[in-house]
PDB file of C-alpha atoms in Angstrom:
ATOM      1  CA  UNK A 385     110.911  84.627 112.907  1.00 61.00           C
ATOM      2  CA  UNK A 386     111.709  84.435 109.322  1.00 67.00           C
ATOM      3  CA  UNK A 387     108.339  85.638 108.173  1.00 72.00           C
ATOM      4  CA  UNK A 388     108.254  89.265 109.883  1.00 76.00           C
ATOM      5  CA  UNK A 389     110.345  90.621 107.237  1.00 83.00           C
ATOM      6  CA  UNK A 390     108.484  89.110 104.136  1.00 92.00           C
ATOM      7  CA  UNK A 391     106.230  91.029 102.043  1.00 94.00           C
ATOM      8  CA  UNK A 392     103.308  89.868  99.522  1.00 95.00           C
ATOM      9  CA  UNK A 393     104.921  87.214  97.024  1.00 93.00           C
ATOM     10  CA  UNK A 394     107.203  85.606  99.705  1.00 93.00           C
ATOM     11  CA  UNK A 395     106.449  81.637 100.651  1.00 94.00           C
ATOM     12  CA  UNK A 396     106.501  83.085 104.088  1.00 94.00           C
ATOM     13  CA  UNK A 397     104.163  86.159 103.870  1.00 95.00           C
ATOM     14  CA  UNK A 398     101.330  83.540 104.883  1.00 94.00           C
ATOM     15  CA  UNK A 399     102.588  82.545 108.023  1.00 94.00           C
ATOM     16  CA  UNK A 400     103.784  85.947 109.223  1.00 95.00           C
ATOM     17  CA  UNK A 401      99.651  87.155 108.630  1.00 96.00           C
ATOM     18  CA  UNK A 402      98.417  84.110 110.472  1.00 95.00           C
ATOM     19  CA  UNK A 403     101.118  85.121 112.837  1.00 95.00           C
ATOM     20  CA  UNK A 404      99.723  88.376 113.612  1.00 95.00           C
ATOM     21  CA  UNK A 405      96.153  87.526 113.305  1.00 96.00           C
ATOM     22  CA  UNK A 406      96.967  85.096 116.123  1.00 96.00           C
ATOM     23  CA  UNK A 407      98.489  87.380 118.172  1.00 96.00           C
ATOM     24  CA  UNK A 408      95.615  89.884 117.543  1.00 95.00           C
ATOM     25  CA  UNK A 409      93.271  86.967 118.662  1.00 95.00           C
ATOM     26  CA  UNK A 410      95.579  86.787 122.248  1.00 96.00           C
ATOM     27  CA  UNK A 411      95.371  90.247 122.950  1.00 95.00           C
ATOM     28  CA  UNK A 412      92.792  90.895 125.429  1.00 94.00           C
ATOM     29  CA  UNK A 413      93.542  94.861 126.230  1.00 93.00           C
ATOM     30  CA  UNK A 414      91.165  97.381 124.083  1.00 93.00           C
ATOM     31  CA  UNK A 415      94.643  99.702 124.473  1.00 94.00           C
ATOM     32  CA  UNK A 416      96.814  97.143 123.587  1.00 95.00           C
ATOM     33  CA  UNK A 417      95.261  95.851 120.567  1.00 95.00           C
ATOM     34  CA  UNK A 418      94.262  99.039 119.147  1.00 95.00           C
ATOM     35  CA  UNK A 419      98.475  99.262 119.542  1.00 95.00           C
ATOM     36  CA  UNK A 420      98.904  96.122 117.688  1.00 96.00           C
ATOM     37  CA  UNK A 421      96.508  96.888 115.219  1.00 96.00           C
ATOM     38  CA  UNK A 422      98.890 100.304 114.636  1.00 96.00           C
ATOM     39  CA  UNK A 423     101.878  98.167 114.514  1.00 96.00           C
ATOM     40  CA  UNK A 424     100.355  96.534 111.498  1.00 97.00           C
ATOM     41  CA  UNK A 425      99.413  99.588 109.806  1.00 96.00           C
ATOM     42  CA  UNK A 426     102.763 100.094 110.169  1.00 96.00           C
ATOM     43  CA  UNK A 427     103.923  97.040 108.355  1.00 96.00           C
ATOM     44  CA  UNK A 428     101.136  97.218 105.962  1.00 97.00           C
ATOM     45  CA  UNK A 429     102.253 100.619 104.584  1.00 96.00           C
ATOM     46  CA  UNK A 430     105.740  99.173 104.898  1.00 96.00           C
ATOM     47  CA  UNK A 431     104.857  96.390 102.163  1.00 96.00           C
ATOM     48  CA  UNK A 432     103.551  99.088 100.101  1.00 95.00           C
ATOM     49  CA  UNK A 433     106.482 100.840 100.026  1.00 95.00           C
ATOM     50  CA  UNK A 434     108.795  97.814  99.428  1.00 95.00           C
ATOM     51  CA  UNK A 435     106.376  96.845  96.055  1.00 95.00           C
ATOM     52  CA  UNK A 436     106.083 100.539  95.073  1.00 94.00           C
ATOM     53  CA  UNK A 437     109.611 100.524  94.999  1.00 93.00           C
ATOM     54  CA  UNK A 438     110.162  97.034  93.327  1.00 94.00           C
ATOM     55  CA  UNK A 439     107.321  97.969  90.689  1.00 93.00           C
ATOM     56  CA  UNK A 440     105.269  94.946  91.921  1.00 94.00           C
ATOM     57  CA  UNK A 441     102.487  96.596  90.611  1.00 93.00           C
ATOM     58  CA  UNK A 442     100.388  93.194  90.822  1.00 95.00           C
ATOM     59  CA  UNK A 443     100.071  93.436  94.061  1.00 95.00           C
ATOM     60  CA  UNK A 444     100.436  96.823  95.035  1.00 95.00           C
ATOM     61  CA  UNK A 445      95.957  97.084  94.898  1.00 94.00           C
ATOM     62  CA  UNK A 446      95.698  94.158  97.659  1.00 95.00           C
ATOM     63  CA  UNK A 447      98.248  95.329  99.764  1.00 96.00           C
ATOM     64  CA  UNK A 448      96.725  99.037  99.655  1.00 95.00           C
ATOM     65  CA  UNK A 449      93.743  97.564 100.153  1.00 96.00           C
ATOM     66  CA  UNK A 450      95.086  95.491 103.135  1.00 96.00           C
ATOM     67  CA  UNK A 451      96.314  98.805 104.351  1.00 96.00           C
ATOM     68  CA  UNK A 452      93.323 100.648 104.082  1.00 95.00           C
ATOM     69  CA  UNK A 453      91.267  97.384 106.258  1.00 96.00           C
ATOM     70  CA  UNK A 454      94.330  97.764 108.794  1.00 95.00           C
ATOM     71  CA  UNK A 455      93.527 101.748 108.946  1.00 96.00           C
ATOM     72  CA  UNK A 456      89.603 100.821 109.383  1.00 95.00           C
ATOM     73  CA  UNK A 457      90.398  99.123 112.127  1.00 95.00           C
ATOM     74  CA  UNK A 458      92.525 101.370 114.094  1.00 95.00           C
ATOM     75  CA  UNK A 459      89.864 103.750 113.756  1.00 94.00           C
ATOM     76  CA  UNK A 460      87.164 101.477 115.069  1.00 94.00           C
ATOM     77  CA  UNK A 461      89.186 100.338 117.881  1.00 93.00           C
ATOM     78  CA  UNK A 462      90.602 104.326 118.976  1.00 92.00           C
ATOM     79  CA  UNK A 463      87.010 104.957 118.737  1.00 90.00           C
ATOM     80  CA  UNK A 464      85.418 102.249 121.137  1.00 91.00           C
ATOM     81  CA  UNK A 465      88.334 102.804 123.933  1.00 92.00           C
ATOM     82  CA  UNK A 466      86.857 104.777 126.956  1.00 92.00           C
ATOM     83  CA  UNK A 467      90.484 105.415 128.600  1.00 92.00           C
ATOM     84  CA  UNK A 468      90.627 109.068 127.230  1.00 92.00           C
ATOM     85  CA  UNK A 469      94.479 108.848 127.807  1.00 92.00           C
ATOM     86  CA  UNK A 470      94.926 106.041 125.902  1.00 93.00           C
ATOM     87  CA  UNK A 471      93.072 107.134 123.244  1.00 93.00           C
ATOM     88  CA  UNK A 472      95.282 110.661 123.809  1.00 93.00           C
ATOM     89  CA  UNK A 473      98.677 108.424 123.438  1.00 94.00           C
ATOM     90  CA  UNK A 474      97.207 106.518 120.473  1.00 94.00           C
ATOM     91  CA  UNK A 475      96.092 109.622 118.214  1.00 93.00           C
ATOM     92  CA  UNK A 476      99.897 110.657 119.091  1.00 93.00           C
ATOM     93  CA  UNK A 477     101.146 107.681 117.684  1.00 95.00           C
ATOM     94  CA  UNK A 478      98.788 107.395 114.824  1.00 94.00           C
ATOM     95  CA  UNK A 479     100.034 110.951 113.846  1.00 92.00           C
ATOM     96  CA  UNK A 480     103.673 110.266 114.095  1.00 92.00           C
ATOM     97  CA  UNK A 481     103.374 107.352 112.505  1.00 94.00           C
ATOM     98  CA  UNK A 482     101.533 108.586 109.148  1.00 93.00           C
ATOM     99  CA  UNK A 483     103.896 111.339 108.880  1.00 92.00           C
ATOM    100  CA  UNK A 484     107.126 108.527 108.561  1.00 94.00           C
ATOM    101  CA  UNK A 485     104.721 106.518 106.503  1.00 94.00           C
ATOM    102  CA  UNK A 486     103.230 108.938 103.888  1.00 93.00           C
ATOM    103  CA  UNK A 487     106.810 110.350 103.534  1.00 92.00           C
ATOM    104  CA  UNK A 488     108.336 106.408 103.444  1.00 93.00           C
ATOM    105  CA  UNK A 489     105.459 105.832 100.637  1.00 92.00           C
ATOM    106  CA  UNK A 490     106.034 109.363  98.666  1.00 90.00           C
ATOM    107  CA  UNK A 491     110.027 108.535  98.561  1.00 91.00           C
ATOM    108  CA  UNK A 492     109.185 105.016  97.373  1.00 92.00           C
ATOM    109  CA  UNK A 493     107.005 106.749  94.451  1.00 90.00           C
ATOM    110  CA  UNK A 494     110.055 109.130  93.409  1.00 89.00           C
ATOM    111  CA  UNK A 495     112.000 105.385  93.245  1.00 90.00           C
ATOM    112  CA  UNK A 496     108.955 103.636  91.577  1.00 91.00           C
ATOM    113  CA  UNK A 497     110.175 102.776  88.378  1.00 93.00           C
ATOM    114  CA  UNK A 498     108.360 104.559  85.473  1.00 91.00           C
ATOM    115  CA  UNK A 499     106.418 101.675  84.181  1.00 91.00           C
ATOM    116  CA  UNK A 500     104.499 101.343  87.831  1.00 90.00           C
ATOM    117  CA  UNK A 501     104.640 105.435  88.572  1.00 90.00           C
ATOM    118  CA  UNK A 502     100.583 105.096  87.622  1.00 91.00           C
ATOM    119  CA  UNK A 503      99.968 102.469  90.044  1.00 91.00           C
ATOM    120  CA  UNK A 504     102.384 103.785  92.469  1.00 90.00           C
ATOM    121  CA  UNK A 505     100.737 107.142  92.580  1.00 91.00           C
ATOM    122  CA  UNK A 506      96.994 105.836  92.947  1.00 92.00           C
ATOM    123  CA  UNK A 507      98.312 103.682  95.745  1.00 91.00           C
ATOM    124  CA  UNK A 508     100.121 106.913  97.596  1.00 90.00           C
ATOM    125  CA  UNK A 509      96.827 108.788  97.195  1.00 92.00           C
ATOM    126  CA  UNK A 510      94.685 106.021  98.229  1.00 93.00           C
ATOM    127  CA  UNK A 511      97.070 105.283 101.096  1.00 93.00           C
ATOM    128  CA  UNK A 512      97.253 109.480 101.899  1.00 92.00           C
ATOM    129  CA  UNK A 513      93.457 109.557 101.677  1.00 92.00           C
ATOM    130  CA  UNK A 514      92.992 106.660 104.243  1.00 94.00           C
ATOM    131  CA  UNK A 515      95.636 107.883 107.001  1.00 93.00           C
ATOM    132  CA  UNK A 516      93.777 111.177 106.737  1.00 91.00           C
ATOM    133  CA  UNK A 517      90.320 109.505 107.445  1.00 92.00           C
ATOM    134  CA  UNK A 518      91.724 107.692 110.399  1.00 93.00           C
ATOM    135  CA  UNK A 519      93.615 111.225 112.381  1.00 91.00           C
ATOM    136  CA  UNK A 520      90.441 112.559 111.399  1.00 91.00           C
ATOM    137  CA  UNK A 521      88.510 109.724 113.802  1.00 91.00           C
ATOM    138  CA  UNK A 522      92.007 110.115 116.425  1.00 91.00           C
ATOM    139  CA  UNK A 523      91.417 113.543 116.633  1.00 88.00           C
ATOM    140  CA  UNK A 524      87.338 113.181 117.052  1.00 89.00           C
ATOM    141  CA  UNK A 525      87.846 111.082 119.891  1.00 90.00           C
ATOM    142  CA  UNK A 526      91.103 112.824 121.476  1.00 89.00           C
ATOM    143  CA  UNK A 527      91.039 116.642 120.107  1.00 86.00           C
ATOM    144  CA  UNK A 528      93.979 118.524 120.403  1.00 79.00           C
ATOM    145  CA  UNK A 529      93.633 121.899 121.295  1.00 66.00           C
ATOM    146  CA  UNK A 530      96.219 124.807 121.380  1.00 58.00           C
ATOM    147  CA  UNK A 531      96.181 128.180 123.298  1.00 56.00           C
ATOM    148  CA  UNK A 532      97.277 130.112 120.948  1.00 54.00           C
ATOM    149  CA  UNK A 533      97.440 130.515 116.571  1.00 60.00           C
ATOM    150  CA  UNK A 534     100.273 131.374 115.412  1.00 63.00           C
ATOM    151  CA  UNK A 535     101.330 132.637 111.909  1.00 65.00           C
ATOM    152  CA  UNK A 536     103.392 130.603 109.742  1.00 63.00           C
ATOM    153  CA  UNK A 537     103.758 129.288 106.154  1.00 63.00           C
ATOM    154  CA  UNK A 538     101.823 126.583 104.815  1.00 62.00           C
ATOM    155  CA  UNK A 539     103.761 124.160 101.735  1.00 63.00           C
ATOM    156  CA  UNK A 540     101.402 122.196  99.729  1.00 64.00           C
ATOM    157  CA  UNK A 541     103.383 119.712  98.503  1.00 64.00           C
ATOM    158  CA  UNK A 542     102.695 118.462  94.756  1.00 65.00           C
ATOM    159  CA  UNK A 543     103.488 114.121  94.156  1.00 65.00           C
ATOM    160  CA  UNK A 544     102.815 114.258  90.311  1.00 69.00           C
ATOM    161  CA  UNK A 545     103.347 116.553  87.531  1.00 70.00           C
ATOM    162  CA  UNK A 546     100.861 118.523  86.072  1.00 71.00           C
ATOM    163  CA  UNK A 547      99.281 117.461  83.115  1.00 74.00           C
ATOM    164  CA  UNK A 548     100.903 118.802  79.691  1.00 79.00           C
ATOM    165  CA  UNK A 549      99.334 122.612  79.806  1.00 78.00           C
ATOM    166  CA  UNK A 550      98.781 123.138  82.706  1.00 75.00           C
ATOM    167  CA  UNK A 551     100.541 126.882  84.233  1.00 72.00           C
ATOM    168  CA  UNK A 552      98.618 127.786  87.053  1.00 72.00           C
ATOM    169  CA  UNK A 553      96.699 125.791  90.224  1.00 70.00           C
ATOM    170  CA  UNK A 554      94.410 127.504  92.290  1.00 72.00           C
ATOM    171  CA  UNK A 555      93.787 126.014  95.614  1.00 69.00           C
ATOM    172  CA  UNK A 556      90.646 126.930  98.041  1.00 68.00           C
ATOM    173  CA  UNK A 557      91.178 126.073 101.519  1.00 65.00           C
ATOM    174  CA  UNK A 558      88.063 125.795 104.213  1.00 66.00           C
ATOM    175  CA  UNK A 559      90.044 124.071 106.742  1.00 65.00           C
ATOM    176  CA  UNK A 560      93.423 123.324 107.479  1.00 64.00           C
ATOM    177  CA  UNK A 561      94.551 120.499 109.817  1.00 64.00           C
ATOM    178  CA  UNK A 562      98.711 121.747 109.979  1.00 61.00           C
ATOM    179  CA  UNK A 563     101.471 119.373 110.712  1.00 59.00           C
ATOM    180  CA  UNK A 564     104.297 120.811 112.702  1.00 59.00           C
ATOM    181  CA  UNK A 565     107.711 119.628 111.943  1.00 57.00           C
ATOM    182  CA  UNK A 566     110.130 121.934 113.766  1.00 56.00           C
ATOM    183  CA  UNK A 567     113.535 121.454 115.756  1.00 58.00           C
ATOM    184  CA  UNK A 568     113.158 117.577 116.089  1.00 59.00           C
ATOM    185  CA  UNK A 569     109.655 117.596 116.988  1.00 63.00           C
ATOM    186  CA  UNK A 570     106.853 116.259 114.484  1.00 59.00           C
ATOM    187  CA  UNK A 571     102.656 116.526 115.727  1.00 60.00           C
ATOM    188  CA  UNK A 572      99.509 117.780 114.430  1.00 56.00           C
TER     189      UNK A 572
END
């Protein structure tokens, strides 16, 4: 279909929504939709990317906004499934996927061009804030647990420049949710 690879702005972005709500509206599986409903996230943050990158910055607030309703709903649907294996393979997902997609959205801000860096960065913070909220609900419903800590190092990773003045951040941590990236593999 011509549609699947429009974004906001295209003649055919229209039909390729009514597309998926349709096919939303046909799927009858609570695992399979809360799937689909990922799969749009996924094209949601997608858009973003392509308008961060284009400096759409019209539309760069309903698209994030779009994203964020997408996000809402995966995290309503993981939390109403009862198959704790689905639910298990979904957080998995949900975590892979908002690793490629913060990172896809943080390399289209470094592209932004500087008159839509403002709006750019609001949406990657909105956008970060969001995926967070929804592994927090995946990982309510399907914890992961480990047998053992290990030491490592932790990078906190900085998307804007300080403001003029400013030498020194201090950062207090309560809790840390850490994202392994290591030899291929990517989880939480």
């Amino acid at each position: 279909a011509a549609s699947g690879s429009s974004i906001p702005g295209n003649v055919l972005y229209p039909v390729k929504r009514a597309a998926e709500d349709a096919r939303l509206a046909l799927t009858f599986s609570p695992e399979a939709k809360a799937n689909l409903q990922l799969t749009y996230v996924e094209r949601r943050s997608e858009e973003l990317a392509s308008l961060v990158e284009s400096g759409d910055t019209a539309r760069i607030p309903t698209t994030q906004a779009d994203l964020g309703r997408e996000l809402a709903t995966v995290s309503a649907a993981l939390s109403a499934l009862s198959d704790q294996n689905a639910a298990s393979q979904l957080r998995d997902r949900l975590q892979d996927s908002s690793t490629i997609q913060l990172a896809r959205l943080q390399n289209a801000l470094s592209e932004a061009p500087a008159s839509s860096k403002e709006a750019a960065s609001t949406s990657f913070q909105q956008a970060s804030a969001a995926y967070g909220d929804t592994v927090e609900v995946a990982l309510a419903k399907a914890p992961v647990t480990y047998a053992s800590a290990q030491s490592g190092t932790i990078q906190l990773r900085v998307t804007d420049s300080p403001p003029p003045g400013v030498e020194t951040a201090i950062v207090s941590v309560e809790q840390v949710e850490a994202h392994l990236v290591a030899g291929g593999e990517s989880r939480w």
